[in-house]
CSV table of C-alpha atoms in Angstrom, one decimal:
chain,number,residue,atom,x,y,z
A,49,MET,CA,-19.0,20.8,37.8
A,50,SER,CA,-19.6,17.7,35.8
A,51,ILE,CA,-18.6,16.8,32.2
A,52,GLU,CA,-21.8,16.2,30.2
A,53,GLY,CA,-23.0,15.6,26.6
A,54,MET,CA,-20.5,16.3,23.7
A,55,ASP,CA,-17.6,17.0,26.1
A,56,LEU,CA,-18.0,13.5,27.5
A,57,ILE,CA,-18.0,12.0,24.0
A,58,ARG,CA,-15.0,14.0,23.0
A,59,SER,CA,-13.0,13.0,26.2
A,60,ALA,CA,-14.0,9.3,25.7
A,61,THR,CA,-12.9,9.4,22.1
A,62,TYR,CA,-9.4,10.8,23.0
A,63,ILE,CA,-9.0,8.1,25.7
A,64,GLY,CA,-10.0,5.4,23.3
A,65,ALA,CA,-7.6,6.7,20.6
A,66,GLY,CA,-4.7,6.7,23.1
A,67,ILE,CA,-5.5,3.2,24.4
A,68,ALA,CA,-6.0,1.8,20.9
A,69,MET,CA,-2.6,3.1,19.8
A,70,GLY,CA,-0.6,2.2,22.8
A,71,LEU,CA,-1.9,-1.4,23.1
A,72,GLY,CA,-2.0,-1.9,19.4
A,73,ALA,CA,1.7,-0.9,19.1
A,74,ILE,CA,2.9,-3.7,21.4
A,75,GLY,CA,2.3,-6.5,19.0
A,76,PRO,CA,4.2,-5.1,15.9
A,77,GLY,CA,7.0,-4.0,18.1
A,78,VAL,CA,7.6,-7.4,19.4
A,79,GLY,CA,6.9,-9.0,16.0
A,80,GLN,CA,9.4,-6.7,14.2
A,81,GLY,CA,12.0,-7.2,16.9
A,82,LEU,CA,11.8,-10.9,16.5
A,83,VAL,CA,12.0,-10.7,12.7
A,84,GLY,CA,15.1,-8.4,12.9
A,85,ALA,CA,16.7,-10.7,15.5
A,86,LYS,CA,16.2,-13.8,13.3
A,87,ALA,CA,17.5,-11.9,10.1
A,88,CYS,CA,20.7,-10.9,12.1
A,89,GLU,CA,21.3,-14.5,13.0
A,90,ALA,CA,20.8,-15.7,9.6
A,91,ILE,CA,23.1,-13.0,8.1
A,92,GLY,CA,25.7,-13.9,10.8
A,93,ARG,CA,25.6,-17.6,9.7
A,94,ASN,CA,25.5,-16.8,5.9
A,95,PRO,CA,26.8,-13.3,5.1
A,96,SER,CA,26.9,-13.9,1.4
A,97,GLU,CA,22.9,-13.9,1.3
A,98,ALA,CA,22.7,-10.6,3.1
A,99,ALA,CA,20.8,-8.8,0.3
A,100,LEU,CA,18.1,-11.4,-0.1
A,101,LEU,CA,17.7,-11.7,3.7
A,102,THR,CA,17.4,-7.9,4.1
A,103,ARG,CA,14.8,-7.8,1.4
A,104,THR,CA,12.8,-10.7,3.0
A,105,MET,CA,13.2,-9.2,6.5
A,106,LEU,CA,11.8,-5.8,5.3
A,107,VAL,CA,8.8,-7.4,3.6
A,108,GLY,CA,8.2,-9.6,6.7
A,109,GLN,CA,8.3,-6.5,9.0
A,110,ALA,CA,5.9,-4.5,6.8
A,111,VAL,CA,3.5,-7.4,6.9
A,112,SER,CA,3.7,-7.9,10.6
A,113,GLU,CA,3.3,-4.1,11.0
A,114,SER,CA,-0.2,-4.3,9.7
A,115,THR,CA,-2.1,-4.9,13.1
A,116,GLY,CA,-0.4,-1.7,14.4
A,117,ILE,CA,-1.6,0.1,11.2
A,118,TYR,CA,-5.2,-1.1,11.9
A,119,SER,CA,-5.0,0.4,15.4
A,120,LEU,CA,-3.7,3.6,13.9
A,121,VAL,CA,-6.6,3.7,11.6
A,122,VAL,CA,-9.0,3.2,14.4
A,123,ALA,CA,-7.4,5.9,16.4
A,124,MET,CA,-7.7,8.3,13.4
A,125,LEU,CA,-11.2,7.4,13.1
A,126,LEU,CA,-11.9,8.2,16.6
A,127,LEU,CA,-10.0,11.4,16.5
A,128,PHE,CA,-11.3,12.8,13.2
A,129,VAL,CA,-14.6,11.2,12.4
A,130,VAL,CA,-16.4,10.6,15.8
B,52,MET,CA,-3.6,21.2,12.1
B,53,ASP,CA,-6.9,21.4,10.3
B,54,GLU,CA,-5.4,20.1,7.0
B,55,ILE,CA,-5.3,16.5,8.2
B,56,GLY,CA,-9.0,15.8,8.3
B,57,GLY,CA,-10.0,18.1,5.6
B,58,ILE,CA,-10.6,16.8,2.1
B,59,TYR,CA,-11.6,19.0,-0.8
B,60,GLN,CA,-14.7,17.6,-2.2
B,61,MET,CA,-16.7,18.5,-5.3
B,62,ILE,CA,-20.3,17.4,-4.8
B,63,VAL,CA,-22.2,16.6,-8.0
B,64,SER,CA,-25.9,15.6,-7.9
B,65,VAL,CA,-27.5,13.9,-10.8
B,66,GLY,CA,-31.2,13.3,-10.1
B,67,ASP,CA,-31.5,11.8,-6.6
B,68,THR,CA,-28.0,10.5,-6.2
B,69,THR,CA,-25.1,12.5,-5.1
B,70,PHE,CA,-21.4,11.9,-6.1
B,71,HIS,CA,-18.5,13.2,-4.0
B,72,LEU,CA,-15.4,13.8,-6.0
B,73,ASN,CA,-12.1,14.2,-4.1
B,74,LEU,CA,-10.5,16.6,-6.4
B,75,THR,CA,-7.2,16.6,-4.7
B,76,SER,CA,-6.6,12.8,-5.1
B,77,ILE,CA,-8.0,12.9,-8.6
B,78,GLY,CA,-5.6,15.6,-9.7
B,79,MET,CA,-2.6,14.0,-8.0
B,80,THR,CA,-3.4,10.6,-9.7
B,81,TRP,CA,-3.4,12.4,-13.0
B,82,ILE,CA,-0.1,14.0,-12.3
B,83,VAL,CA,1.3,10.6,-11.4
B,84,ILE,CA,0.0,9.1,-14.5
B,85,ALA,CA,1.5,12.0,-16.6
B,86,LEU,CA,4.8,11.4,-14.8
B,87,LEU,CA,4.7,7.7,-15.5
B,88,LEU,CA,4.0,8.3,-19.2
B,89,LEU,CA,6.9,10.8,-19.4
B,90,PHE,CA,9.2,8.3,-17.7
B,91,GLY,CA,8.0,5.6,-20.2
B,92,TYR,CA,8.6,7.9,-23.1
B,93,MET,CA,12.0,9.1,-21.9
B,94,ALA,CA,13.1,5.5,-21.1
B,95,THR,CA,12.2,4.0,-24.5
B,96,ARG,CA,13.3,7.0,-26.6
B,97,GLN,CA,16.5,6.2,-28.5
B,98,SER,CA,16.7,2.8,-27.0
B,99,HIS,CA,20.1,1.3,-27.8
B,100,ILE,CA,22.0,-1.9,-27.0
B,101,MET,CA,24.2,0.4,-24.9
B,102,PRO,CA,21.5,1.7,-22.6
B,103,HIS,CA,21.3,5.4,-21.3
B,104,SER,CA,20.7,5.9,-17.8
B,105,LEU,CA,16.8,6.1,-17.9
B,106,GLN,CA,16.6,3.0,-20.1
B,107,LEU,CA,18.9,1.2,-17.6
B,108,VAL,CA,16.5,2.1,-14.7
B,109,GLY,CA,13.4,1.0,-16.7
B,110,GLU,CA,15.1,-2.2,-17.8
B,111,LEU,CA,16.2,-2.9,-14.2
B,112,VAL,CA,12.7,-2.5,-12.7
B,113,VAL,CA,10.9,-4.5,-15.4
B,114,GLY,CA,13.4,-7.3,-15.3
B,115,GLN,CA,13.3,-7.6,-11.5
B,116,PHE,CA,9.6,-7.7,-11.4
B,117,TYR,CA,9.3,-10.1,-14.3
B,118,SER,CA,11.7,-12.6,-12.5
B,119,LEU,CA,9.7,-12.1,-9.2
B,120,THR,CA,6.4,-12.9,-11.1
B,121,GLU,CA,8.1,-15.9,-12.8
B,122,SER,CA,9.3,-17.4,-9.5
B,123,ALA,CA,5.7,-17.2,-8.1
B,124,LEU,CA,3.5,-17.9,-11.2
B,125,GLY,CA,5.7,-19.8,-13.7
B,126,LYS,CA,6.9,-18.8,-17.0
B,127,GLU,CA,3.6,-19.0,-18.9
B,128,LYS,CA,1.5,-16.9,-16.6
B,129,ALA,CA,4.3,-14.3,-16.1
B,130,LYS,CA,3.8,-13.2,-19.6
B,131,THR,CA,0.2,-12.4,-18.9
B,132,TYR,CA,0.6,-10.8,-15.4
B,133,GLY,CA,4.0,-9.5,-15.6
B,134,PRO,CA,3.2,-6.0,-17.3
B,135,LEU,CA,0.3,-5.5,-14.7
B,136,VAL,CA,2.7,-6.2,-11.7
B,137,VAL,CA,5.4,-3.8,-13.1
B,138,ALA,CA,2.7,-1.1,-13.8
B,139,LEU,CA,1.2,-1.5,-10.4
B,140,PHE,CA,4.6,-1.1,-8.7
B,141,MET,CA,5.6,1.9,-10.7
B,142,PHE,CA,2.3,3.6,-10.0
B,143,LEU,CA,2.5,3.0,-6.3
B,144,LEU,CA,6.1,4.1,-6.2
B,145,PHE,CA,5.4,7.4,-8.1
B,146,SER,CA,2.3,7.9,-5.8
B,147,ASN,CA,4.3,7.4,-2.7
B,148,TRP,CA,7.3,9.4,-3.8
B,149,ILE,CA,5.3,12.5,-5.0
B,150,GLY,CA,4.6,13.4,-1.3
B,151,ALA,CA,8.2,14.4,-1.0
B,152,ILE,CA,7.6,17.4,-3.2
B,153,PRO,CA,6.2,20.4,-1.3
B,154,HIS,CA,2.6,21.1,-1.8
B,155,MET,CA,2.0,17.8,-3.3
B,156,GLN,CA,-0.1,15.1,-1.6
B,157,GLU,CA,0.2,11.4,-2.1
B,158,PRO,CA,-2.9,9.9,-3.7
B,159,THR,CA,-2.5,6.9,-1.5
B,160,THR,CA,-3.4,9.0,1.6
B,161,ASP,CA,-6.9,8.9,0.4
B,162,LEU,CA,-8.4,5.4,1.2
B,163,ASN,CA,-10.2,5.3,-2.2
B,164,THR,CA,-7.0,4.8,-4.1
B,165,PRO,CA,-5.5,1.8,-2.2
B,166,LEU,CA,-9.1,0.3,-1.9
B,167,SER,CA,-9.6,0.4,-5.5
B,168,LEU,CA,-6.2,-1.2,-6.3
B,169,GLY,CA,-6.9,-3.8,-3.7
B,170,LEU,CA,-10.2,-4.6,-5.3
B,171,MET,CA,-8.6,-4.8,-8.6
B,172,GLY,CA,-6.0,-7.3,-7.4
B,173,PHE,CA,-8.9,-9.3,-5.7
B,174,VAL,CA,-11.0,-9.5,-8.9
B,175,LEU,CA,-7.9,-10.3,-10.9
B,176,ALA,CA,-6.9,-13.2,-8.5
B,177,HIS,CA,-10.3,-14.7,-8.6
B,178,TYR,CA,-10.5,-14.4,-12.4
B,179,ALA,CA,-7.2,-16.2,-12.7
B,180,GLY,CA,-8.4,-18.9,-10.3
B,181,ILE,CA,-11.6,-19.4,-12.3
B,182,LYS,CA,-9.5,-19.5,-15.5
B,183,ALA,CA,-7.0,-21.9,-14.1
B,184,LYS,CA,-9.2,-24.4,-12.3
B,185,GLY,CA,-12.7,-24.1,-13.9
B,186,PHE,CA,-15.7,-22.8,-12.1
B,187,LYS,CA,-16.2,-26.2,-10.3
B,188,GLY,CA,-12.7,-26.4,-9.0
B,189,TYR,CA,-12.9,-22.8,-8.0
B,190,ILE,CA,-15.9,-23.2,-5.9
B,191,LYS,CA,-14.5,-26.4,-4.5
B,192,THR,CA,-11.5,-24.6,-2.8
B,193,TYR,CA,-13.9,-22.8,-0.5
B,194,PHE,CA,-15.0,-26.2,1.0
B,195,GLU,CA,-11.3,-27.2,1.2
B,196,PRO,CA,-10.5,-29.0,4.5
B,197,ILE,CA,-14.2,-29.7,5.3
B,198,ALA,CA,-17.4,-28.2,4.1
B,199,PHE,CA,-17.9,-26.6,7.5
B,200,MET,CA,-15.1,-24.2,6.9
B,201,MET,CA,-16.8,-22.3,4.1
B,202,PRO,CA,-17.7,-19.1,6.1
B,203,MET,CA,-14.2,-19.0,7.4
B,204,ASN,CA,-12.8,-19.1,3.9
B,205,LEU,CA,-15.1,-16.4,2.6
B,206,ILE,CA,-14.2,-14.1,5.4
B,207,GLY,CA,-10.6,-14.8,4.9
B,208,GLU,CA,-11.0,-13.7,1.1
B,209,ALA,CA,-12.7,-10.5,2.2
B,210,ALA,CA,-10.1,-9.7,4.9
B,211,LYS,CA,-7.3,-9.9,2.2
B,212,VAL,CA,-8.8,-6.8,0.5
B,213,ILE,CA,-9.2,-4.9,3.8
B,214,SER,CA,-5.7,-5.7,5.0
B,215,ILE,CA,-3.8,-5.0,1.7
B,216,SER,CA,-5.6,-1.6,1.2
B,217,PHE,CA,-5.6,-0.5,4.9
B,218,ARG,CA,-1.8,-1.3,5.3
B,219,LEU,CA,-0.8,1.0,2.4
B,220,PHE,CA,-3.3,3.7,3.4
B,221,GLY,CA,-2.4,3.6,7.2
B,222,ASN,CA,1.4,3.8,6.5
B,223,MET,CA,1.1,6.8,4.1
B,224,MET,CA,-1.5,8.6,6.1
B,225,GLY,CA,0.4,7.9,9.5
B,226,GLY,CA,3.6,9.1,7.9
B,227,SER,CA,2.2,12.4,6.8
B,228,ILE,CA,0.4,13.0,10.1
B,229,ILE,CA,3.7,12.3,12.0
B,230,ILE,CA,5.5,14.7,9.6
B,231,LEU,CA,2.9,17.5,10.3
B,232,VAL,CA,3.0,17.0,14.1
B,233,VAL,CA,6.8,16.9,14.4
B,234,SER,CA,7.2,19.9,12.0
B,235,TYR,CA,4.6,21.8,14.1
B,236,LEU,CA,6.5,20.9,17.3
B,237,ILE,CA,10.0,22.0,16.2
B,238,TYR,CA,8.9,24.9,14.1
B,239,SER,CA,10.0,23.3,10.8
B,240,LEU,CA,13.6,23.5,11.8
B,241,ILE,CA,16.3,21.2,10.3
B,242,LEU,CA,14.3,17.9,10.7
B,243,PRO,CA,11.4,17.9,8.1
B,244,PRO,CA,13.5,17.0,5.1
B,245,PHE,CA,14.8,14.0,6.8
B,246,LEU,CA,11.3,13.0,7.9
B,247,TYR,CA,10.1,13.3,4.3
B,248,ALA,CA,13.0,11.2,3.1
B,249,PHE,CA,12.2,8.4,5.6
B,250,PHE,CA,8.4,8.4,5.4
B,251,SER,CA,7.9,9.2,1.7
B,252,LEU,CA,10.9,7.7,0.0
B,253,PHE,CA,12.0,4.7,2.3
B,254,ILE,CA,8.6,3.6,3.7
B,255,GLY,CA,6.8,4.4,0.4
B,256,THR,CA,9.2,2.1,-1.6
B,257,ILE,CA,8.8,-0.7,0.9
B,258,GLN,CA,5.0,-0.5,0.9
B,259,ALA,CA,4.8,-0.2,-2.8
B,260,PHE,CA,7.0,-3.4,-2.9
B,261,VAL,CA,4.8,-5.2,-0.3
B,262,PHE,CA,1.7,-4.2,-2.0
B,263,THR,CA,2.9,-5.7,-5.4
B,264,MET,CA,4.3,-8.8,-3.7
B,265,LEU,CA,1.1,-9.5,-1.9
B,266,THR,CA,-1.0,-9.1,-5.1
B,267,ILE,CA,1.3,-11.6,-6.8
B,268,VAL,CA,1.0,-14.0,-3.9
B,269,TYR,CA,-2.7,-13.7,-3.9
B,270,ILE,CA,-3.0,-14.5,-7.6
B,271,ALA,CA,-0.5,-17.4,-7.0
B,272,VAL,CA,-2.7,-18.8,-4.2
B,273,GLN,CA,-5.8,-18.7,-6.4
B,274,VAL,CA,-4.0,-20.3,-9.3
B,275,ASP,CA,-2.4,-23.3,-7.6
């Protein structure tokens, strides 16, 4: 028995969504970790600026997260639209 | 699990063209606007030199975002763009927080809302750029390092709208999908309130702030 037609397309979209999400999550993970590490270093050096540093860190992480969000959108398009 | 992809649409056809109206997001947007108006009314009612609690919250938000706008655009332009920035932040904040109430859906989980807000910021930034530098100076910025870079600059300007709106949409939509899936897996025991608190309240606040900050930055880039 072979997989044909619509089933083949469905299985390909599921595999594609999984690959898109898995590979796309690597970059933001590394980036957010780096931002967090640098923010910890900076707070350790200058604890009185902790509030400003935390705010800047959160904004930077949210911006560097965007490539992961694009892969999430692509995965959602593959799952619900195709 | 069918409720993720399903959008309630009202299809209106006028002549040959058909309009698709997303009734849920329209209704939710109106609810958010009503809540904002209510908040504004309550915060400014009986305003006093000794502020009551709501007035204090309102003054805090307005003051913070005015000072952020001033640090990016300077004192003169902050008077023009400050009210818009504060209104944008409050609208996004209420839109993201309303998802924490049961049976309410964030307007931002529909791509149309973030995309229209991103386009608004885009048009505003370019209007500010033309006003600040004149039309010739505005056109000149596209040929900035060398004339050869013009297509890159055009694509970069278009990518700003895509990135700013898809970031907000993806965060809120991804959050609501994760809430649905995890609630389904654990039969809605114990965990869902904390998930709502994290994704709606925490992530929603950060994303509203990031969207507002990026709109200010885009305006500042065009003005300088």
